[in-house]
């Protein structure tokens, strides 16, 4: 089975940098994804790491260490609109088909 | 593209009634997923289809839940009979099976309340 751990809540101020950590235990691992969900909205894709290292997309970066079963999402130059829940998700390829198992999510609160 | 379309957006029903949720995936996508989201359990995968064929329904909580995908552009999730503990937001998502980044595109969700 899969289990993921991420903090339930993180707070920060506008303009700051915040890091959301994710550790996982899996029976099969092919990659780590990050999704953003605003209150009342749908999850939307942010990033995906299949290999160790850092992936950068604008203000957001995502890191993976497969040997440590650990990843993080880094958000820079925080804006009020970044207040949302952030989910890490492990990609599994059981039976040859790709599925995601999501963590419980981290609520990010950005204050002025 | 209009994205993933779900209906209804909100559903309020009484315990024991049948509920049918509908989903239209993004055209050309060959994988479809049904999720349930609650505060307690988070986002759970219920069932997924590939090329309209159910691949894994091990996440379906009980026999009261069933899902179908009669063609590439339509899927339903049915709960019969519904119970108050089924109250949740149900999301449908679609993707391209071989997409490198494995991105899933989520619909707006159906917020179900069972009284």
PDB file of C-alpha atoms in Angstrom:
ATOM      1  CA  UNK A   1       0.000   0.000   0.000  1.00  0.00           C
ATOM      2  CA  UNK A   2       0.874   3.657  -0.034  1.00  0.00           C
ATOM      3  CA  UNK A   3       1.114   6.233   2.749  1.00  0.00           C
ATOM      4  CA  UNK A   4       2.125   9.856   2.522  1.00  0.00           C
ATOM      5  CA  UNK A   5       2.854  12.387   5.238  1.00  0.00           C
ATOM      6  CA  UNK A   6       2.708  16.146   4.842  1.00  0.00           C
ATOM      7  CA  UNK A   7       2.068  18.931   7.344  1.00  0.00           C
ATOM      8  CA  UNK A   8      -1.569  19.829   7.795  1.00  0.00           C
ATOM      9  CA  UNK A   9      -1.040  23.579   7.755  1.00  0.00           C
ATOM     10  CA  UNK A  10       1.643  26.132   6.954  1.00  0.00           C
ATOM     11  CA  UNK A  11       1.456  29.900   7.336  1.00  0.00           C
ATOM     12  CA  UNK A  12       3.574  32.561   5.660  1.00  0.00           C
ATOM     13  CA  UNK A  13       3.483  36.205   4.620  1.00  0.00           C
ATOM     14  CA  UNK A  14       3.363  37.727   1.182  1.00  0.00           C
ATOM     15  CA  UNK A  15       6.695  37.799  -0.576  1.00  0.00           C
ATOM     16  CA  UNK A  16       8.159  35.029   1.565  1.00  0.00           C
ATOM     17  CA  UNK A  17       9.356  31.544   0.599  1.00  0.00           C
ATOM     18  CA  UNK A  18       7.689  28.422   1.946  1.00  0.00           C
ATOM     19  CA  UNK A  19       8.570  24.752   1.654  1.00  0.00           C
ATOM     20  CA  UNK A  20       5.983  21.971   1.979  1.00  0.00           C
ATOM     21  CA  UNK A  21       7.498  18.586   2.717  1.00  0.00           C
ATOM     22  CA  UNK A  22       6.197  15.173   1.784  1.00  0.00           C
ATOM     23  CA  UNK A  23       7.464  11.787   2.882  1.00  0.00           C
ATOM     24  CA  UNK A  24       6.084   8.572   1.509  1.00  0.00           C
ATOM     25  CA  UNK A  25       6.104   4.834   1.987  1.00  0.00           C
ATOM     26  CA  UNK A  26       5.107   2.834  -1.045  1.00  0.00           C
ATOM     27  CA  UNK A  27       5.142  -0.656  -2.436  1.00  0.00           C
ATOM     28  CA  UNK A  28       5.833   0.723  -5.895  1.00  0.00           C
ATOM     29  CA  UNK A  29       7.033   4.195  -6.841  1.00  0.00           C
ATOM     30  CA  UNK A  30       7.313   5.875 -10.216  1.00  0.00           C
ATOM     31  CA  UNK A  31       7.106   9.532  -9.364  1.00  0.00           C
ATOM     32  CA  UNK A  32       5.812  12.298  -7.117  1.00  0.00           C
ATOM     33  CA  UNK A  33       3.238  14.861  -8.198  1.00  0.00           C
ATOM     34  CA  UNK A  34       1.989  18.054  -6.610  1.00  0.00           C
ATOM     35  CA  UNK A  35      -1.501  19.481  -6.946  1.00  0.00           C
ATOM     36  CA  UNK A  36      -3.053  22.733  -5.786  1.00  0.00           C
ATOM     37  CA  UNK A  37      -6.647  23.063  -4.669  1.00  0.00           C
ATOM     38  CA  UNK A  38      -8.363  26.321  -3.806  1.00  0.00           C
ATOM     39  CA  UNK A  39     -11.270  26.175  -1.408  1.00  0.00           C
ATOM     40  CA  UNK A  40     -14.314  24.837  -3.241  1.00  0.00           C
ATOM     41  CA  UNK A  41     -12.326  24.163  -6.380  1.00  0.00           C
ATOM     42  CA  UNK A  42     -10.802  21.244  -8.217  1.00  0.00           C
ATOM     43  CA  UNK A  43      -7.246  19.994  -7.759  1.00  0.00           C
ATOM     44  CA  UNK A  44      -4.944  21.314 -10.465  1.00  0.00           C
ATOM     45  CA  UNK A  45      -1.576  19.925 -11.484  1.00  0.00           C
ATOM     46  CA  UNK A  46       1.561  21.795 -10.462  1.00  0.00           C
ATOM     47  CA  UNK A  47       4.550  19.526 -11.033  1.00  0.00           C
ATOM     48  CA  UNK A  48       5.888  16.022 -11.385  1.00  0.00           C
ATOM     49  CA  UNK A  49       9.241  14.493 -10.430  1.00  0.00           C
ATOM     50  CA  UNK A  50      10.243  11.068 -11.669  1.00  0.00           C
ATOM     51  CA  UNK A  51      13.966  11.486 -11.038  1.00  0.00           C
ATOM     52  CA  UNK A  52      15.989  12.908  -8.167  1.00  0.00           C
ATOM     53  CA  UNK A  53      16.533  16.632  -8.246  1.00  0.00           C
ATOM     54  CA  UNK A  54      14.796  19.926  -8.610  1.00  0.00           C
ATOM     55  CA  UNK A  55      12.165  20.860 -11.195  1.00  0.00           C
ATOM     56  CA  UNK A  56      11.411  24.568 -11.555  1.00  0.00           C
ATOM     57  CA  UNK A  57       8.276  26.114 -12.996  1.00  0.00           C
ATOM     58  CA  UNK A  58       8.101  29.833 -12.442  1.00  0.00           C
ATOM     59  CA  UNK A  59       7.677  30.644  -8.767  1.00  0.00           C
ATOM     60  CA  UNK A  60       7.152  26.981  -7.902  1.00  0.00           C
ATOM     61  CA  UNK A  61       9.829  24.294  -7.661  1.00  0.00           C
ATOM     62  CA  UNK A  62       9.571  20.654  -6.679  1.00  0.00           C
ATOM     63  CA  UNK A  63      12.297  18.377  -5.379  1.00  0.00           C
ATOM     64  CA  UNK A  64      12.589  14.618  -5.087  1.00  0.00           C
ATOM     65  CA  UNK A  65      14.993  12.289  -3.317  1.00  0.00           C
ATOM     66  CA  UNK A  66      14.041   8.705  -4.111  1.00  0.00           C
ATOM     67  CA  UNK A  67      16.603   7.264  -1.711  1.00  0.00           C
ATOM     68  CA  UNK A  68      15.062   9.228   1.162  1.00  0.00           C
ATOM     69  CA  UNK A  69      11.441   8.741   0.018  1.00  0.00           C
ATOM     70  CA  UNK A  70      11.105  12.472   0.347  1.00  0.00           C
ATOM     71  CA  UNK A  71      10.063  15.423  -1.701  1.00  0.00           C
ATOM     72  CA  UNK A  72       9.078  19.025  -1.267  1.00  0.00           C
ATOM     73  CA  UNK A  73       7.286  21.847  -2.997  1.00  0.00           C
ATOM     74  CA  UNK A  74       8.933  25.254  -2.802  1.00  0.00           C
ATOM     75  CA  UNK A  75       6.861  28.355  -3.359  1.00  0.00           C
ATOM     76  CA  UNK A  76       8.702  31.646  -3.799  1.00  0.00           C
ATOM     77  CA  UNK A  77       7.528  35.257  -3.803  1.00  0.00           C
ATOM     78  CA  UNK A  78       4.312  34.204  -2.135  1.00  0.00           C
ATOM     79  CA  UNK A  79       1.114  35.940  -3.185  1.00  0.00           C
ATOM     80  CA  UNK A  80      -2.268  36.021  -1.495  1.00  0.00           C
ATOM     81  CA  UNK A  81      -3.676  33.896  -4.310  1.00  0.00           C
ATOM     82  CA  UNK A  82      -1.307  31.082  -3.280  1.00  0.00           C
ATOM     83  CA  UNK A  83      -3.495  30.459  -0.227  1.00  0.00           C
ATOM     84  CA  UNK A  84      -4.797  26.985  -0.983  1.00  0.00           C
ATOM     85  CA  UNK A  85      -4.300  23.331  -0.132  1.00  0.00           C
ATOM     86  CA  UNK A  86      -1.340  21.526  -1.649  1.00  0.00           C
ATOM     87  CA  UNK A  87      -1.298  17.773  -2.137  1.00  0.00           C
ATOM     88  CA  UNK A  88       1.589  15.481  -2.857  1.00  0.00           C
ATOM     89  CA  UNK A  89       0.690  12.299  -4.695  1.00  0.00           C
ATOM     90  CA  UNK A  90       2.618   9.155  -5.442  1.00  0.00           C
ATOM     91  CA  UNK A  91       2.390   7.669  -8.900  1.00  0.00           C
ATOM     92  CA  UNK A  92       2.021   3.924  -9.031  1.00  0.00           C
ATOM     93  CA  UNK A  93       2.137   1.732 -12.108  1.00  0.00           C
ATOM     94  CA  UNK A  94       0.486  -1.354 -10.708  1.00  0.00           C
ATOM     95  CA  UNK A  95      -0.785  -3.668 -13.410  1.00  0.00           C
ATOM     96  CA  UNK A  96       0.773  -1.357 -15.963  1.00  0.00           C
ATOM     97  CA  UNK A  97      -1.731   1.431 -15.372  1.00  0.00           C
ATOM     98  CA  UNK A  98      -0.862   4.763 -13.797  1.00  0.00           C
ATOM     99  CA  UNK A  99      -2.727   5.852 -10.672  1.00  0.00           C
ATOM    100  CA  UNK A 100      -2.156   8.463  -7.978  1.00  0.00           C
ATOM    101  CA  UNK A 101      -2.391   8.118  -4.208  1.00  0.00           C
ATOM    102  CA  UNK A 102      -2.812  11.508  -2.570  1.00  0.00           C
ATOM    103  CA  UNK A 103      -1.603  12.795   0.773  1.00  0.00           C
ATOM    104  CA  UNK A 104      -4.061  14.501   3.096  1.00  0.00           C
ATOM    105  CA  UNK A 105      -2.960  17.933   1.925  1.00  0.00           C
ATOM    106  CA  UNK A 106      -1.267  20.981   3.424  1.00  0.00           C
ATOM    107  CA  UNK A 107      -3.301  24.134   3.845  1.00  0.00           C
ATOM    108  CA  UNK A 108      -1.165  27.180   3.079  1.00  0.00           C
ATOM    109  CA  UNK A 109      -2.340  30.468   4.544  1.00  0.00           C
ATOM    110  CA  UNK A 110      -0.656  33.571   3.119  1.00  0.00           C
ATOM    111  CA  UNK A 111      -1.153  36.762   5.064  1.00  0.00           C
ATOM    112  CA  UNK A 112      -0.430  40.352   4.025  1.00  0.00           C
TER     113      UNK A 112
ATOM    114  CA  UNK B   1     -11.355  22.462 -24.744  1.00  0.00           C
ATOM    115  CA  UNK B   2     -14.050  22.734 -22.077  1.00  0.00           C
ATOM    116  CA  UNK B   3     -12.168  20.561 -19.647  1.00  0.00           C
ATOM    117  CA  UNK B   4     -13.718  17.760 -17.636  1.00  0.00           C
ATOM    118  CA  UNK B   5     -17.435  18.321 -17.159  1.00  0.00           C
ATOM    119  CA  UNK B   6     -19.382  16.995 -14.198  1.00  0.00           C
ATOM    120  CA  UNK B   7     -23.051  17.151 -13.344  1.00  0.00           C
ATOM    121  CA  UNK B   8     -24.806  17.942 -11.190  1.00  0.00           C
ATOM    122  CA  UNK B   9     -22.567  20.392  -9.306  1.00  0.00           C
ATOM    123  CA  UNK B  10     -24.619  19.993  -6.156  1.00  0.00           C
ATOM    124  CA  UNK B  11     -26.940  17.206  -5.105  1.00  0.00           C
ATOM    125  CA  UNK B  12     -29.008  17.004  -1.955  1.00  0.00           C
ATOM    126  CA  UNK B  13     -30.929  13.810  -1.413  1.00  0.00           C
ATOM    127  CA  UNK B  14     -32.458  11.752   1.321  1.00  0.00           C
ATOM    128  CA  UNK B  15     -31.071   8.567   2.715  1.00  0.00           C
ATOM    129  CA  UNK B  16     -32.124   5.556   0.681  1.00  0.00           C
ATOM    130  CA  UNK B  17     -32.443   7.418  -2.604  1.00  0.00           C
ATOM    131  CA  UNK B  18     -30.460   6.586  -5.713  1.00  0.00           C
ATOM    132  CA  UNK B  19     -27.848   9.112  -6.788  1.00  0.00           C
ATOM    133  CA  UNK B  20     -26.227   9.268 -10.221  1.00  0.00           C
ATOM    134  CA  UNK B  21     -23.196  11.444 -10.884  1.00  0.00           C
ATOM    135  CA  UNK B  22     -22.081  12.143 -14.427  1.00  0.00           C
ATOM    136  CA  UNK B  23     -18.778  12.922 -16.052  1.00  0.00           C
ATOM    137  CA  UNK B  24     -17.581  13.878 -19.512  1.00  0.00           C
ATOM    138  CA  UNK B  25     -13.802  13.555 -19.829  1.00  0.00           C
ATOM    139  CA  UNK B  26     -11.567  15.675 -22.016  1.00  0.00           C
ATOM    140  CA  UNK B  27     -11.806  14.566 -25.614  1.00  0.00           C
ATOM    141  CA  UNK B  28      -8.948  12.239 -26.548  1.00  0.00           C
ATOM    142  CA  UNK B  29      -8.114  11.206 -23.000  1.00  0.00           C
ATOM    143  CA  UNK B  30      -8.080   7.443 -22.497  1.00  0.00           C
ATOM    144  CA  UNK B  31      -8.019   7.196 -18.689  1.00  0.00           C
ATOM    145  CA  UNK B  32     -10.805   8.241 -16.355  1.00  0.00           C
ATOM    146  CA  UNK B  33     -10.784   8.340 -12.575  1.00  0.00           C
ATOM    147  CA  UNK B  34     -13.478   8.803  -9.927  1.00  0.00           C
ATOM    148  CA  UNK B  35     -12.378  10.240  -6.578  1.00  0.00           C
ATOM    149  CA  UNK B  36     -14.152  11.047  -3.328  1.00  0.00           C
ATOM    150  CA  UNK B  37     -12.962  13.843  -1.065  1.00  0.00           C
ATOM    151  CA  UNK B  38     -13.836  14.286   2.603  1.00  0.00           C
ATOM    152  CA  UNK B  39     -12.154  16.127   5.440  1.00  0.00           C
ATOM    153  CA  UNK B  40     -11.521  12.902   7.319  1.00  0.00           C
ATOM    154  CA  UNK B  41     -10.238  10.692   4.523  1.00  0.00           C
ATOM    155  CA  UNK B  42      -8.867  13.180   2.034  1.00  0.00           C
ATOM    156  CA  UNK B  43      -8.904  12.439  -1.691  1.00  0.00           C
ATOM    157  CA  UNK B  44      -9.551   8.758  -2.334  1.00  0.00           C
ATOM    158  CA  UNK B  45      -9.482   6.941  -5.651  1.00  0.00           C
ATOM    159  CA  UNK B  46     -12.677   4.948  -6.103  1.00  0.00           C
ATOM    160  CA  UNK B  47     -12.292   3.435  -9.564  1.00  0.00           C
ATOM    161  CA  UNK B  48     -10.459   4.056 -12.804  1.00  0.00           C
ATOM    162  CA  UNK B  49     -11.078   3.153 -16.416  1.00  0.00           C
ATOM    163  CA  UNK B  50      -8.724   2.794 -19.327  1.00  0.00           C
ATOM    164  CA  UNK B  51     -10.213   2.859 -22.829  1.00  0.00           C
ATOM    165  CA  UNK B  52     -13.668   2.586 -21.224  1.00  0.00           C
ATOM    166  CA  UNK B  53     -12.752  -0.626 -19.373  1.00  0.00           C
ATOM    167  CA  UNK B  54     -12.771  -0.676 -15.554  1.00  0.00           C
ATOM    168  CA  UNK B  55      -9.243  -1.549 -14.445  1.00  0.00           C
ATOM    169  CA  UNK B  56      -9.410  -1.363 -10.672  1.00  0.00           C
ATOM    170  CA  UNK B  57     -12.472  -0.802  -8.502  1.00  0.00           C
ATOM    171  CA  UNK B  58     -10.844  -1.790  -5.218  1.00  0.00           C
ATOM    172  CA  UNK B  59     -11.436   1.721  -3.892  1.00  0.00           C
ATOM    173  CA  UNK B  60     -15.194   1.469  -4.226  1.00  0.00           C
ATOM    174  CA  UNK B  61     -16.366   1.415  -0.611  1.00  0.00           C
ATOM    175  CA  UNK B  62     -19.338  -0.916  -0.897  1.00  0.00           C
ATOM    176  CA  UNK B  63     -21.588  -2.727  -3.301  1.00  0.00           C
ATOM    177  CA  UNK B  64     -23.894   0.261  -3.107  1.00  0.00           C
ATOM    178  CA  UNK B  65     -21.414   2.036  -5.388  1.00  0.00           C
ATOM    179  CA  UNK B  66     -21.162   1.244  -9.080  1.00  0.00           C
ATOM    180  CA  UNK B  67     -19.566   2.972 -12.064  1.00  0.00           C
ATOM    181  CA  UNK B  68     -19.903   2.623 -15.798  1.00  0.00           C
ATOM    182  CA  UNK B  69     -18.236   4.037 -18.861  1.00  0.00           C
ATOM    183  CA  UNK B  70     -20.376   3.116 -21.874  1.00  0.00           C
ATOM    184  CA  UNK B  71     -18.250   5.172 -24.270  1.00  0.00           C
ATOM    185  CA  UNK B  72     -15.165   7.362 -24.368  1.00  0.00           C
ATOM    186  CA  UNK B  73     -17.062  10.545 -23.625  1.00  0.00           C
ATOM    187  CA  UNK B  74     -19.290   9.582 -20.716  1.00  0.00           C
ATOM    188  CA  UNK B  75     -19.095   7.931 -17.311  1.00  0.00           C
ATOM    189  CA  UNK B  76     -21.460   7.585 -14.377  1.00  0.00           C
ATOM    190  CA  UNK B  77     -21.017   6.861 -10.693  1.00  0.00           C
ATOM    191  CA  UNK B  78     -24.138   5.537  -9.003  1.00  0.00           C
ATOM    192  CA  UNK B  79     -24.903   5.136  -5.327  1.00  0.00           C
ATOM    193  CA  UNK B  80     -27.930   3.015  -4.461  1.00  0.00           C
ATOM    194  CA  UNK B  81     -29.117   3.291  -1.774  1.00  0.00           C
ATOM    195  CA  UNK B  82     -27.391   6.419  -0.535  1.00  0.00           C
ATOM    196  CA  UNK B  83     -26.454   6.934   3.114  1.00  0.00           C
ATOM    197  CA  UNK B  84     -25.466  10.065   5.086  1.00  0.00           C
ATOM    198  CA  UNK B  85     -21.843   8.873   5.271  1.00  0.00           C
ATOM    199  CA  UNK B  86     -21.680   9.118   1.473  1.00  0.00           C
ATOM    200  CA  UNK B  87     -21.797  12.900   1.789  1.00  0.00           C
ATOM    201  CA  UNK B  88     -18.634  14.185   0.122  1.00  0.00           C
ATOM    202  CA  UNK B  89     -17.316  15.923  -2.967  1.00  0.00           C
ATOM    203  CA  UNK B  90     -16.954  13.516  -5.865  1.00  0.00           C
ATOM    204  CA  UNK B  91     -14.408  14.367  -8.537  1.00  0.00           C
ATOM    205  CA  UNK B  92     -13.946  12.906 -11.958  1.00  0.00           C
ATOM    206  CA  UNK B  93     -10.534  13.255 -13.613  1.00  0.00           C
ATOM    207  CA  UNK B  94      -9.151  12.261 -16.981  1.00  0.00           C
ATOM    208  CA  UNK B  95      -5.687  11.849 -18.434  1.00  0.00           C
ATOM    209  CA  UNK B  96      -3.656  10.430 -21.280  1.00  0.00           C
ATOM    210  CA  UNK B  97      -2.321   7.093 -20.130  1.00  0.00           C
ATOM    211  CA  UNK B  98       1.168   7.524 -21.582  1.00  0.00           C
ATOM    212  CA  UNK B  99       1.640  11.177 -20.715  1.00  0.00           C
ATOM    213  CA  UNK B 100       5.113  11.549 -19.230  1.00  0.00           C
ATOM    214  CA  UNK B 101       4.156  13.850 -16.375  1.00  0.00           C
ATOM    215  CA  UNK B 102       1.067  11.819 -15.525  1.00  0.00           C
ATOM    216  CA  UNK B 103      -1.073  14.954 -15.260  1.00  0.00           C
ATOM    217  CA  UNK B 104      -4.674  14.320 -14.334  1.00  0.00           C
ATOM    218  CA  UNK B 105      -7.285  16.940 -15.200  1.00  0.00           C
ATOM    219  CA  UNK B 106     -10.035  17.245 -12.628  1.00  0.00           C
ATOM    220  CA  UNK B 107     -13.606  18.309 -13.130  1.00  0.00           C
ATOM    221  CA  UNK B 108     -15.278  20.843 -10.813  1.00  0.00           C
ATOM    222  CA  UNK B 109     -16.740  18.101  -8.640  1.00  0.00           C
ATOM    223  CA  UNK B 110     -20.199  17.176  -7.415  1.00  0.00           C
ATOM    224  CA  UNK B 111     -20.946  18.114  -3.826  1.00  0.00           C
ATOM    225  CA  UNK B 112     -23.261  15.403  -2.498  1.00  0.00           C
ATOM    226  CA  UNK B 113     -25.264  15.789   0.679  1.00  0.00           C
ATOM    227  CA  UNK B 114     -27.289  12.839   1.910  1.00  0.00           C
ATOM    228  CA  UNK B 115     -29.754  13.743   4.644  1.00  0.00           C
TER     229      UNK B 115
END
